[in-house]
Amino acid sequence: MADPQAPARTAHEAGAAAREAAVERALAGLGLDAKTRLLAGQDMWTLPALPEIGLASLVMSDGPIGVRGVRWTADDPSVALPSPTALAASWDPDLARRAGVLLAQEARRKGVHVLLAPTVNLHRSPLGGRHFEAYSEDPYLTGRIGTGYVAGVQSGGVATTVKHFVANDAESDRFTVNNLVSERALHELYLAPFEAIVAGARPWGVMTAYNSVNGPTMTEHRHLVQEVLRGAWGFDGFNVSDWMAARSTTGALRGGLDVAMPGPRTVYGEALARAVRAGEVTEAEVDAAVRNVLRLAARVGVLDGAEPAVTEPPATVDGPALAREIARRSFVLVRNERAALPLRSGTVALIGAAARDARILGGGSATVFPARVVSPLDGLTAALPEGSITYAVGADPNTVVVVNSGSPVELPWREEVAAVLLSWFPGQEGGAALADVLTGRDEPGGRLPTTWGALADAPVTRVTPENGELPYDEDLFIGYRAWDRAGRTPAYPFGHGLGYTDWTYESVEVDGTTAKVRLRNTGDRSGREVVQLYLAPAEPDASRPVRWLAGFAGAEAGPGERAEVTVELPRRAFEVWDEATGSWAFVKGSYELRIGRSIADRRITATITV
């Protein structure tokens, strides 16, 4: 039987071969000084043009929620999407892909070739300072969302740099800390999202972090970059340093770092040319790095004679509309006593300064300047009848609290209010999306990508190094894995989130590693359910978590309607990293498959034997 995808695959392979030929021609036309200059930033955001080989300047930009461009100014506005934690709360890889398509559109509009995103570091501890830029505490969920995001951006002909490779999980001494992590925890947790994205989306770039891991700094980590990332996983993109992370000319080159940013003064450029002439490194080693940069240039269309990887960008995306959709589908309703939401008719008192002066993003590399911002006050004023809303700065007992935070915070008052809705940092259309959800026009679609609980109960809280080192003593047990092991109950568990309808889980069929789940919407309105599947070994094993996320799928149905989802459990869900052999080991045996609305809300179970 003929393969219907064969012509497309053949065309793709032919295009890749032609690009590689163009790369080799360009490389042959460069002298040593030009090669080393190409590996060093010429300024904060760009690499130099080399007209002698038809190479235009490569432009990079921060961009986890929007493409800033090379100017940090409100004069050059950008679409501002919700925070990455919000995107992960959607539990929808396709929505992440659509966000990526929009960001590619924004990048092309601003003349940007490389997006310095996504961040796929894990929420190891609730004390991580930049969790709003990352996705989740769970490596599987992070990998799925990150894969969708990268695939979307690159479908628009714009490169991504998956970051920060690796174990860059806190802010304390972030530039210098040596994180001590077991090989098993590295592979099962911290490397896992990067590996999944390399396999599923073939990213064109990666960014190596400031920190060290088990000794070497990541910009010089030959084992993790050259042997694992490039060797075992087959990554063929370019490797750029985090800004000012590169410290050694020879160490960085031999560790697999292709580009040292920013310029003009870096450990590459003239310093690298001198190192070659002094015999400290070879020109062949320089060529390997230059080849990776030229391949990037060919893919994004700035190298003459090379057809770009994407010749026709995707259809135009309505940025504000998508920002609004992501926001409302990310909102997590964690409490709703007496059906306080959606709002009923009558007068609504909107309370709090953040209702008027919206906090839509987290800052740092996520900072962009949108052309407009819809505050909660703006959104509700537009959505409700005239005269039905009042606003003041101060707390009413029938309060619906909207938590405007990019990552977990303590909620000691949560039992004293009627409802709690988590809005994350909701992006420029957050107020409009909030009105959609509060009024019941749309359902709050999010589920928690992290565990929320009191800091005093959090199992992992050590983030400050001592004598320059931070041991990851908890090993595999972060997030819900750690809460399970400690026997503690959080305020709101991983995967939790309420909607405006009810669901009954009716049955599950298991065939090999494929699970088919049937459920019914038993409420009085349409809705979307995130069906979550967790594996638990039948025989307890202290070296493994009690249970872990192995799959998920979204189901939609109207009132009284049934829905069915089919989830293929990945082989990796049954594997552990064997430190003795340095490879993955498949763990045979029986597992309980726990299916439900969160890690703590099990609705139906099955046994699976592998």
Coordinates of C-alpha atoms in Angstrom, one line a residue:
M1 CA 0.0 0.0 0.0
A2 CA 1.4 3.4 -0.9
D3 CA 2.4 5.8 1.8
P4 CA 0.3 9.0 1.4
Q5 CA 2.9 11.0 3.2
A6 CA 5.8 9.8 1.1
P7 CA 5.8 12.8 -1.4
A8 CA 5.9 15.4 1.5
R9 CA 8.6 13.4 3.3
T10 CA 10.7 13.2 0.1
A11 CA 10.3 16.9 -0.5
H12 CA 11.3 17.7 3.1
E13 CA 14.4 15.5 2.9
A14 CA 15.3 17.0 -0.4
G15 CA 15.0 20.5 1.1
A16 CA 17.1 19.6 4.1
A17 CA 19.8 18.1 1.8
A18 CA 19.8 21.3 -0.3
R19 CA 20.2 23.4 2.8
E20 CA 23.1 21.3 4.1
A21 CA 24.8 21.7 0.7
A22 CA 24.3 25.5 0.9
V23 CA 25.7 25.5 4.4
E24 CA 28.9 23.7 3.3
R25 CA 29.3 26.1 0.4
A26 CA 29.0 29.1 2.7
L27 CA 31.4 27.6 5.3
A28 CA 34.0 27.0 2.6
G29 CA 33.8 30.7 1.7
L30 CA 34.8 31.9 5.2
G31 CA 38.2 32.6 6.7
L32 CA 39.0 32.1 10.4
D33 CA 38.3 35.6 11.5
A34 CA 34.9 35.7 9.8
K35 CA 34.0 32.3 11.3
T36 CA 34.8 33.4 14.9
R37 CA 33.1 36.7 14.4
L38 CA 29.9 34.9 13.5
L39 CA 29.9 33.0 16.8
A40 CA 29.9 36.2 18.8
G41 CA 27.0 38.6 19.1
Q42 CA 27.6 41.9 17.4
D43 CA 25.3 43.6 20.0
M44 CA 22.6 42.7 22.5
W45 CA 20.3 40.8 20.1
T46 CA 22.0 40.1 16.7
L47 CA 24.7 38.2 15.0
P48 CA 26.8 39.9 12.3
A49 CA 26.0 39.7 8.6
L50 CA 28.6 38.3 6.3
P51 CA 27.9 39.6 2.8
E52 CA 30.7 37.6 1.2
I53 CA 28.6 34.5 1.6
G54 CA 25.2 36.1 1.3
L55 CA 24.4 35.9 5.0
A56 CA 22.2 38.5 6.5
S57 CA 22.2 39.4 10.2
L58 CA 20.4 37.0 12.5
V59 CA 18.0 38.7 15.0
M60 CA 17.0 37.2 18.3
S61 CA 14.3 38.4 20.8
D62 CA 13.0 37.5 24.2
G63 CA 9.5 36.2 23.9
P64 CA 7.8 33.7 26.2
I65 CA 4.5 35.6 26.1
G66 CA 5.1 38.1 23.2
V67 CA 7.9 39.1 20.8
R68 CA 9.6 42.2 22.2
G69 CA 11.9 42.7 19.2
V70 CA 15.3 44.5 19.5
R71 CA 13.8 47.7 21.1
W72 CA 12.6 47.6 24.7
T73 CA 9.9 50.3 24.2
A74 CA 6.2 50.9 24.1
D75 CA 6.7 52.6 20.7
D76 CA 7.0 49.1 19.2
P77 CA 4.0 47.3 20.8
S78 CA 3.6 43.5 21.0
V79 CA 0.7 41.1 21.5
A80 CA 0.9 40.0 25.2
L81 CA -0.3 36.5 25.8
P82 CA -0.9 34.9 29.3
S83 CA 2.0 33.6 31.2
P84 CA 3.5 30.2 30.4
T85 CA 2.0 28.8 33.6
A86 CA -1.4 29.9 32.3
L87 CA -0.7 28.1 29.0
A88 CA 0.2 24.9 30.9
A89 CA -3.0 25.3 32.9
S90 CA -5.0 24.8 29.7
W91 CA -3.6 21.2 29.5
D92 CA -4.0 21.6 25.7
P93 CA -0.9 21.1 23.5
D94 CA -2.8 22.3 20.4
L95 CA -3.6 25.6 22.1
A96 CA 0.1 25.9 22.8
R97 CA 0.8 25.2 19.2
R98 CA -1.6 28.0 18.2
A99 CA 0.1 30.4 20.6
G100 CA 3.4 29.5 18.9
V101 CA 1.9 30.3 15.4
L102 CA 0.9 33.7 16.7
L103 CA 4.3 34.4 18.1
A104 CA 5.9 33.4 14.8
Q105 CA 3.6 35.9 13.1
E106 CA 4.7 38.6 15.6
A107 CA 8.4 37.7 15.1
R108 CA 8.2 37.9 11.3
R109 CA 6.4 41.3 11.7
K110 CA 9.2 42.6 13.8
G111 CA 12.0 41.1 11.7
V112 CA 13.0 38.5 14.4
H113 CA 14.4 35.2 13.3
V114 CA 15.0 33.5 16.7
L115 CA 12.6 33.5 19.7
L116 CA 14.4 33.0 23.0
A117 CA 11.8 30.7 24.4
P118 CA 10.2 28.5 25.7
T119 CA 11.3 28.0 29.3
V120 CA 10.9 24.4 30.3
N121 CA 12.6 24.3 33.6
L122 CA 10.5 22.6 36.3
H123 CA 8.8 24.1 39.4
R124 CA 11.1 22.2 41.8
S125 CA 10.1 24.3 44.8
P126 CA 7.4 26.9 45.3
L127 CA 10.2 29.4 46.1
G128 CA 11.4 29.5 42.5
G129 CA 11.5 33.2 41.4
R130 CA 10.7 32.8 37.7
H131 CA 8.1 30.1 37.7
F132 CA 5.7 32.3 35.8
E133 CA 8.0 31.9 32.8
A134 CA 7.9 28.1 33.0
Y135 CA 5.1 25.6 32.7
S136 CA 4.7 23.0 35.5
E137 CA 6.2 20.8 38.2
D138 CA 5.6 17.8 36.0
P139 CA 8.0 16.9 33.2
Y140 CA 5.4 15.1 31.1
L141 CA 3.0 18.0 31.0
T142 CA 5.9 20.4 30.5
G143 CA 7.1 18.4 27.5
R144 CA 3.7 18.1 25.9
I145 CA 3.0 21.9 26.2
G146 CA 6.5 22.8 25.1
T147 CA 6.4 20.5 22.1
G148 CA 3.2 22.2 20.9
Y149 CA 4.7 25.7 21.5
V150 CA 7.9 24.9 19.6
A151 CA 6.0 23.2 16.7
G152 CA 3.8 26.2 16.3
V153 CA 6.6 28.8 16.3
Q154 CA 8.7 26.9 13.9
S155 CA 5.8 26.2 11.6
G156 CA 6.0 30.0 10.9
G157 CA 9.6 29.8 9.9
V158 CA 11.0 31.2 13.2
A159 CA 13.5 29.4 15.4
T160 CA 13.0 28.6 19.1
T161 CA 15.7 28.2 21.8
V162 CA 14.4 25.8 24.4
K163 CA 15.8 27.0 27.7
H164 CA 17.5 27.0 30.2
F165 CA 19.4 23.8 29.6
V166 CA 19.4 22.4 32.4
A167 CA 18.4 22.4 36.1
N168 CA 18.1 26.2 36.1
D169 CA 15.2 26.1 38.6
A170 CA 15.8 29.0 41.1
E171 CA 17.1 32.5 41.4
S172 CA 19.5 32.3 44.4
D173 CA 23.0 32.6 43.0
R174 CA 21.6 31.6 39.6
F175 CA 24.7 32.8 37.8
T176 CA 27.2 30.7 39.8
V177 CA 25.4 27.9 41.6
N178 CA 26.6 24.3 41.1
N179 CA 23.5 22.1 41.3
L180 CA 24.2 18.6 42.5
V181 CA 21.6 16.3 40.8
S182 CA 21.6 12.5 40.5
E183 CA 21.8 11.1 37.0
R184 CA 18.4 9.5 37.6
A185 CA 16.7 12.7 38.6
L186 CA 18.4 14.5 35.7
H187 CA 17.0 12.1 33.2
E188 CA 13.6 11.4 34.7
L189 CA 12.8 15.0 35.6
Y190 CA 14.9 17.9 34.5
L191 CA 16.2 16.6 31.1
A192 CA 12.9 14.9 30.3
P193 CA 11.0 18.0 28.9
F194 CA 14.0 18.9 26.7
E195 CA 14.2 15.3 25.4
A196 CA 10.5 15.2 24.6
I197 CA 10.7 18.5 22.7
V198 CA 13.7 17.4 20.7
A199 CA 11.9 14.2 19.8
G200 CA 8.5 15.7 19.1
A201 CA 9.3 19.1 17.6
R202 CA 13.0 19.1 16.4
P203 CA 13.8 22.6 17.8
W204 CA 16.3 24.7 15.9
G205 CA 17.9 26.0 19.0
V206 CA 18.6 25.5 22.7
M207 CA 19.9 27.9 25.3
T208 CA 22.4 26.7 27.9
A209 CA 22.1 28.1 31.4
Y210 CA 24.3 30.1 33.8
N211 CA 24.5 27.4 36.5
S212 CA 26.7 24.4 36.8
V213 CA 25.5 20.8 37.1
N214 CA 27.6 18.3 39.0
G215 CA 30.7 20.4 38.4
P216 CA 30.9 21.9 34.9
T217 CA 29.0 25.1 34.0
M218 CA 26.3 24.4 31.4
T219 CA 28.0 26.5 28.7
E220 CA 31.0 24.1 29.0
H221 CA 29.1 20.9 29.8
R222 CA 30.5 18.5 27.3
H223 CA 28.7 15.5 28.7
L224 CA 25.2 16.9 28.8
V225 CA 25.5 19.0 25.5
Q226 CA 27.8 17.0 23.3
E227 CA 27.0 13.4 24.5
V228 CA 23.4 13.6 25.6
L229 CA 21.7 16.5 23.7
R230 CA 23.6 16.1 20.4
G231 CA 24.7 12.5 20.7
A232 CA 22.0 10.5 22.3
W233 CA 19.1 12.7 21.2
G234 CA 20.3 13.8 17.8
F235 CA 19.8 17.5 18.3
D236 CA 21.1 19.3 15.2
G237 CA 20.2 22.9 16.1
F238 CA 22.4 25.8 17.5
N239 CA 23.3 26.3 21.1
V240 CA 23.3 29.9 22.4
S241 CA 24.5 30.9 25.8
D242 CA 22.2 32.7 28.3
W243 CA 23.2 36.3 28.2
M244 CA 26.8 36.7 29.7
A245 CA 26.9 33.0 30.7
A246 CA 29.9 32.0 28.6
R247 CA 33.1 32.2 30.7
S248 CA 35.8 30.3 28.8
T249 CA 36.8 30.4 25.2
T250 CA 38.2 26.9 24.9
G251 CA 35.9 25.4 27.5
A252 CA 32.8 26.7 25.9
L253 CA 33.7 25.6 22.3
R254 CA 34.7 22.1 23.4
G255 CA 31.5 22.0 25.6
G256 CA 29.4 22.5 22.6
L257 CA 28.5 26.2 22.8
D258 CA 28.0 27.7 19.3
V259 CA 27.1 31.3 20.1
A260 CA 28.2 33.5 23.0
M261 CA 25.8 36.4 23.7
P262 CA 25.6 39.3 23.9
G263 CA 28.3 41.2 22.0
P264 CA 30.4 42.9 21.1
R265 CA 32.8 41.6 23.8
T266 CA 32.4 37.8 24.3
V267 CA 34.7 34.8 24.9
Y268 CA 34.4 34.2 21.1
G269 CA 35.2 36.5 18.2
E270 CA 38.8 37.7 18.4
A271 CA 39.6 35.7 21.5
L272 CA 38.6 32.5 19.7
A273 CA 40.6 33.3 16.6
R274 CA 43.7 33.8 18.9
A275 CA 43.0 30.5 20.6
V276 CA 43.0 28.7 17.2
R277 CA 46.2 30.3 16.1
A278 CA 47.8 29.4 19.5
G279 CA 46.9 25.8 19.0
E280 CA 44.5 25.7 22.0
V281 CA 41.6 24.6 19.8
T282 CA 41.4 23.5 16.2
E283 CA 39.7 25.3 13.3
A284 CA 37.7 22.1 12.7
E285 CA 36.1 22.6 16.1
V286 CA 35.2 26.1 15.1
D287 CA 33.8 24.8 11.9
A288 CA 31.4 22.5 13.8
A289 CA 29.9 25.5 15.6
V290 CA 29.8 27.7 12.5
R291 CA 28.0 24.9 10.7
N292 CA 25.2 24.9 13.3
V293 CA 24.8 28.7 13.0
L294 CA 24.7 28.5 9.2
R295 CA 22.1 25.7 9.4
L296 CA 20.0 28.0 11.5
A297 CA 20.4 30.8 9.0
A298 CA 19.4 28.5 6.2
R299 CA 16.3 27.3 8.1
V300 CA 15.0 30.9 8.8
G301 CA 15.8 32.2 5.4
V302 CA 18.7 34.5 5.8
L303 CA 21.4 32.5 3.8
D304 CA 21.4 33.1 0.1
G305 CA 21.1 29.9 -2.0
A306 CA 19.3 28.0 0.7
E307 CA 15.5 27.5 0.6
P308 CA 14.1 28.2 4.1
A309 CA 12.5 25.4 6.1
V310 CA 9.1 27.2 5.8
T311 CA 8.3 28.9 2.5
E312 CA 4.7 29.8 3.2
P313 CA 3.9 30.9 6.8
P314 CA 0.6 29.8 8.4
A315 CA -2.6 31.7 8.0
T316 CA -2.9 35.0 9.9
V317 CA -3.9 34.7 13.5
D318 CA -6.1 37.3 15.4
G319 CA -3.7 38.0 18.3
P320 CA -6.1 39.7 20.7
A321 CA -8.8 37.0 20.2
L322 CA -6.3 34.2 20.8
A323 CA -4.9 36.0 23.9
R324 CA -8.5 36.2 25.2
E325 CA -9.1 32.5 24.5
I326 CA -5.9 31.3 26.1
A327 CA -6.7 33.4 29.2
R328 CA -10.2 32.1 29.8
R329 CA -9.1 28.5 29.1
S330 CA -6.3 28.9 31.6
F331 CA -8.4 30.3 34.5
V332 CA -8.6 27.7 37.3
L333 CA -11.6 27.7 39.5
V334 CA -10.4 26.0 42.7
R335 CA -13.3 26.9 45.0
N336 CA -17.0 27.6 44.2
E337 CA -19.2 27.4 47.3
R338 CA -23.0 27.8 46.9
A339 CA -22.4 28.1 43.1
A340 CA -21.1 31.6 43.6
L341 CA -20.0 31.5 39.9
P342 CA -21.1 32.3 37.4
L343 CA -22.4 35.6 38.6
R344 CA -26.1 36.0 38.9
S345 CA -28.0 39.1 37.9
G346 CA -27.8 42.1 40.3
T347 CA -25.2 44.5 41.3
V348 CA -21.5 43.5 41.4
A349 CA -19.0 45.1 43.6
L350 CA -15.5 45.0 42.1
I351 CA -12.9 45.4 44.8
G352 CA -9.1 45.8 44.7
A353 CA -6.5 48.0 43.1
A354 CA -5.5 45.2 40.7
A355 CA -9.0 45.4 39.2
R356 CA -8.3 48.8 37.8
D357 CA -4.5 48.6 37.3
A358 CA -4.1 45.1 35.7
R359 CA -1.1 43.0 36.4
I360 CA -0.9 41.1 33.1
L361 CA 2.7 39.8 33.0
G362 CA 5.6 38.8 35.2
G363 CA 8.4 41.0 34.1
G364 CA 12.0 40.2 33.2
S365 CA 12.5 38.6 29.8
A366 CA 8.7 38.2 29.6
T367 CA 8.2 42.0 29.5
V368 CA 6.5 43.3 26.4
F369 CA 4.4 46.4 25.7
P370 CA 1.0 45.6 24.3
A371 CA -1.0 48.2 22.3
R372 CA -3.9 47.8 24.7
V373 CA -4.6 46.2 28.1
V374 CA -8.1 45.2 29.2
S375 CA -8.3 45.4 33.0
P376 CA -10.9 43.4 35.0
L377 CA -12.8 46.7 35.6
D378 CA -12.8 47.4 31.8
G379 CA -13.9 43.8 31.0
L380 CA -16.7 43.6 33.5
T381 CA -18.0 47.1 32.7
A382 CA -18.3 46.1 29.1
A383 CA -19.9 42.7 29.8
L384 CA -22.5 43.7 32.5
P385 CA -25.6 45.9 32.1
E386 CA -24.9 49.6 32.6
G387 CA -25.1 50.6 36.3
S388 CA -24.7 47.1 37.6
I389 CA -21.1 47.3 38.7
T390 CA -19.5 49.4 41.4
Y391 CA -15.8 49.6 42.2
A392 CA -13.8 50.3 45.3
V393 CA -10.3 49.5 46.6
G394 CA -11.5 47.5 49.8
A395 CA -12.3 43.1 51.1
D396 CA -17.5 41.5 51.3
P397 CA -18.3 38.1 52.8
N398 CA -19.8 36.8 49.6
T399 CA -16.5 37.5 47.8
V400 CA -15.2 35.9 44.7
V401 CA -11.4 36.3 44.8
V402 CA -9.5 36.4 41.6
V403 CA -5.8 35.5 42.3
N404 CA -3.6 37.5 39.9
S405 CA -0.4 35.5 40.2
G406 CA 1.9 33.7 37.8
S407 CA 2.7 30.8 40.1
P408 CA 1.6 29.4 43.5
V409 CA 1.0 31.6 46.4
E410 CA -0.4 30.9 49.9
L411 CA -4.2 31.4 50.3
P412 CA -4.7 31.3 54.1
W413 CA -8.2 33.0 53.7
R414 CA -9.5 30.6 51.1
E415 CA -12.2 29.0 53.3
E416 CA -13.6 32.4 54.2
V417 CA -14.7 33.4 50.7
A418 CA -17.3 32.0 48.3
A419 CA -15.1 31.3 45.3
V420 CA -11.4 31.4 44.3
L421 CA -10.4 31.8 40.6
L422 CA -6.8 31.7 39.6
S423 CA -6.1 34.0 36.6
W424 CA -2.3 33.7 36.5
F425 CA -0.7 36.7 34.6
P426 CA -3.5 36.7 32.0
G427 CA -2.0 38.8 29.2
Q428 CA -3.4 41.9 27.5
E429 CA -6.9 40.5 27.1
G430 CA -7.2 39.2 30.7
G431 CA -10.0 41.5 31.7
A432 CA -12.1 40.5 28.8
A433 CA -11.5 36.9 29.4
L434 CA -12.3 37.3 33.1
A435 CA -15.6 38.9 32.2
D436 CA -16.3 35.9 29.9
V437 CA -15.7 33.5 32.8
L438 CA -17.3 35.4 35.6
T439 CA -20.5 36.0 33.7
G440 CA -20.8 32.4 32.5
R441 CA -20.3 33.2 28.8
D442 CA -17.5 30.7 29.0
E443 CA -16.3 28.1 31.4
P444 CA -13.1 28.4 33.4
G445 CA -11.1 25.9 31.4
G446 CA -7.9 25.5 33.4
R447 CA -6.5 22.8 35.6
L448 CA -3.5 23.2 38.0
P449 CA -0.1 22.5 36.5
T450 CA 1.4 22.8 40.0
T451 CA 0.5 21.8 43.5
W452 CA -0.8 24.7 45.7
G453 CA -0.4 24.6 49.4
A454 CA 1.0 26.3 52.5
L455 CA 4.8 27.0 52.3
A456 CA 5.2 25.5 55.7
D457 CA 3.9 22.2 54.3
A458 CA 5.8 22.3 51.0
P459 CA 8.2 19.3 50.9
V460 CA 10.9 21.0 48.9
T461 CA 11.9 24.5 50.0
R462 CA 15.7 24.6 49.9
V463 CA 16.8 26.9 47.1
T464 CA 19.7 28.8 48.6
P465 CA 23.2 27.3 47.9
E466 CA 25.8 26.8 50.6
N467 CA 29.5 27.3 49.6
G468 CA 28.3 27.6 46.0
E469 CA 26.5 24.3 45.9
L470 CA 22.9 23.3 46.0
P471 CA 22.2 19.5 46.5
Y472 CA 18.9 18.3 45.1
D473 CA 18.6 16.0 48.0
E474 CA 14.9 15.3 47.3
D475 CA 16.1 13.5 44.1
L476 CA 12.9 12.4 42.1
F477 CA 10.5 13.8 44.6
I478 CA 9.4 17.3 43.6
G479 CA 5.8 18.6 43.2
Y480 CA 3.0 16.1 43.8
R481 CA 5.6 13.3 44.0
A482 CA 7.0 15.0 47.1
W483 CA 3.6 15.7 48.6
D484 CA 2.7 12.1 48.2
R485 CA 5.9 10.8 49.7
A486 CA 5.5 13.2 52.7
G487 CA 1.9 12.2 53.2
R488 CA 0.8 15.8 53.2
T489 CA -2.4 17.2 51.8
P490 CA -2.1 20.5 49.9
A491 CA -4.7 23.2 49.6
Y492 CA -5.3 22.3 46.0
P493 CA -3.8 19.3 44.3
F494 CA -2.0 19.0 40.9
G495 CA -4.6 18.8 38.1
H496 CA -7.4 20.3 40.2
G497 CA -9.9 22.7 38.6
L498 CA -13.7 23.1 38.7
G499 CA -16.0 23.9 35.8
Y500 CA -19.6 25.0 35.5
T501 CA -21.0 21.5 34.7
D502 CA -20.6 18.0 36.2
W503 CA -19.1 14.8 34.7
T504 CA -19.6 11.2 35.3
Y505 CA -16.8 8.8 34.3
E506 CA -18.6 5.7 33.0
S507 CA -16.0 3.2 31.8
V508 CA -12.4 2.6 30.7
E509 CA -11.1 -0.1 28.3
V510 CA -7.4 -0.9 28.2
D511 CA -5.8 -2.6 25.2
G512 CA -2.1 -2.9 25.7
T513 CA -1.0 0.6 26.6
T514 CA -4.0 2.3 25.0
A515 CA -6.8 3.5 27.3
K516 CA -10.2 4.4 26.0
V517 CA -12.3 6.4 28.6
R518 CA -16.0 7.2 28.3
L519 CA -17.7 9.9 30.3
R520 CA -20.9 11.9 30.3
N521 CA -21.7 15.5 30.9
T522 CA -24.4 15.3 33.6
G523 CA -24.7 19.0 34.1
D524 CA -27.0 21.5 32.5
R525 CA -24.5 23.3 30.2
S526 CA -21.8 22.4 27.7
G527 CA -18.3 22.0 29.0
R528 CA -14.8 20.7 28.6
E529 CA -13.2 18.1 30.9
V530 CA -9.5 17.3 31.2
V531 CA -9.3 13.5 31.6
Q532 CA -6.1 12.7 33.5
L533 CA -4.4 9.3 33.7
Y534 CA -1.9 8.4 36.4
L535 CA 0.1 5.3 36.8
A536 CA 0.8 3.6 40.2
P537 CA 2.9 0.5 40.5
A538 CA 1.0 -2.4 41.9
E539 CA 4.0 -3.4 44.0
P540 CA 5.2 -0.4 46.1
D541 CA 8.7 0.7 45.3
A542 CA 10.3 3.3 47.6
S543 CA 12.7 4.4 44.8
R544 CA 9.8 5.5 42.6
P545 CA 7.0 8.0 43.1
V546 CA 3.7 6.6 44.4
R547 CA 2.1 7.7 41.1
W548 CA 2.8 9.9 38.1
L549 CA 1.1 11.6 35.2
A550 CA 1.2 9.3 32.2
G551 CA -1.4 10.8 29.8
F552 CA -4.2 13.3 29.5
A553 CA -6.8 14.4 26.9
G554 CA -9.6 17.0 26.6
A555 CA -13.2 16.0 26.2
E556 CA -16.1 18.2 25.2
A557 CA -19.8 17.5 25.4
G558 CA -23.2 19.2 25.7
P559 CA -25.6 18.6 28.5
G560 CA -26.4 14.9 28.8
E561 CA -24.0 14.0 26.0
R562 CA -21.3 11.3 26.2
A563 CA -17.7 11.9 25.2
E564 CA -14.9 9.4 24.6
V565 CA -11.1 10.0 24.6
T566 CA -8.3 7.6 23.6
V567 CA -5.0 8.0 25.3
E568 CA -1.8 6.1 24.3
L569 CA 0.4 5.8 27.3
P570 CA 4.1 6.5 26.2
R571 CA 6.7 3.8 26.8
R572 CA 8.7 6.3 28.8
A573 CA 5.9 6.3 31.4
F574 CA 7.0 2.7 32.3
E575 CA 10.8 3.3 32.3
V576 CA 13.3 4.4 34.8
W577 CA 16.9 5.7 34.4
D578 CA 19.4 3.0 35.3
E579 CA 22.4 4.8 36.6
A580 CA 24.5 1.6 36.5
T581 CA 24.1 1.1 32.8
G582 CA 23.5 4.8 31.9
S583 CA 20.3 3.9 30.0
W584 CA 16.6 3.6 30.2
A585 CA 15.2 0.4 31.8
F586 CA 11.6 -0.8 31.1
V587 CA 10.0 -1.9 34.3
K588 CA 7.6 -4.8 33.6
G589 CA 4.7 -5.7 35.9
S590 CA 1.3 -4.5 36.9
Y591 CA 0.2 -0.9 37.3
E592 CA -3.0 0.6 38.5
L593 CA -4.3 3.1 36.0
R594 CA -6.0 5.9 38.0
I595 CA -8.3 8.1 35.9
G596 CA -10.0 11.2 37.1
R597 CA -10.2 15.0 37.4
S598 CA -7.0 15.5 39.3
I599 CA -4.3 13.5 41.0
A600 CA -6.5 13.4 44.1
D601 CA -9.9 13.0 42.4
R602 CA -9.9 9.5 41.1
R603 CA -13.1 8.5 39.3
I604 CA -12.3 5.2 37.7
T605 CA -9.4 2.6 37.7
A606 CA -8.1 -0.2 35.6
T607 CA -5.1 -2.6 35.8
I608 CA -2.5 -2.5 33.1
T609 CA 0.2 -5.2 32.8
V610 CA 3.3 -4.6 30.7

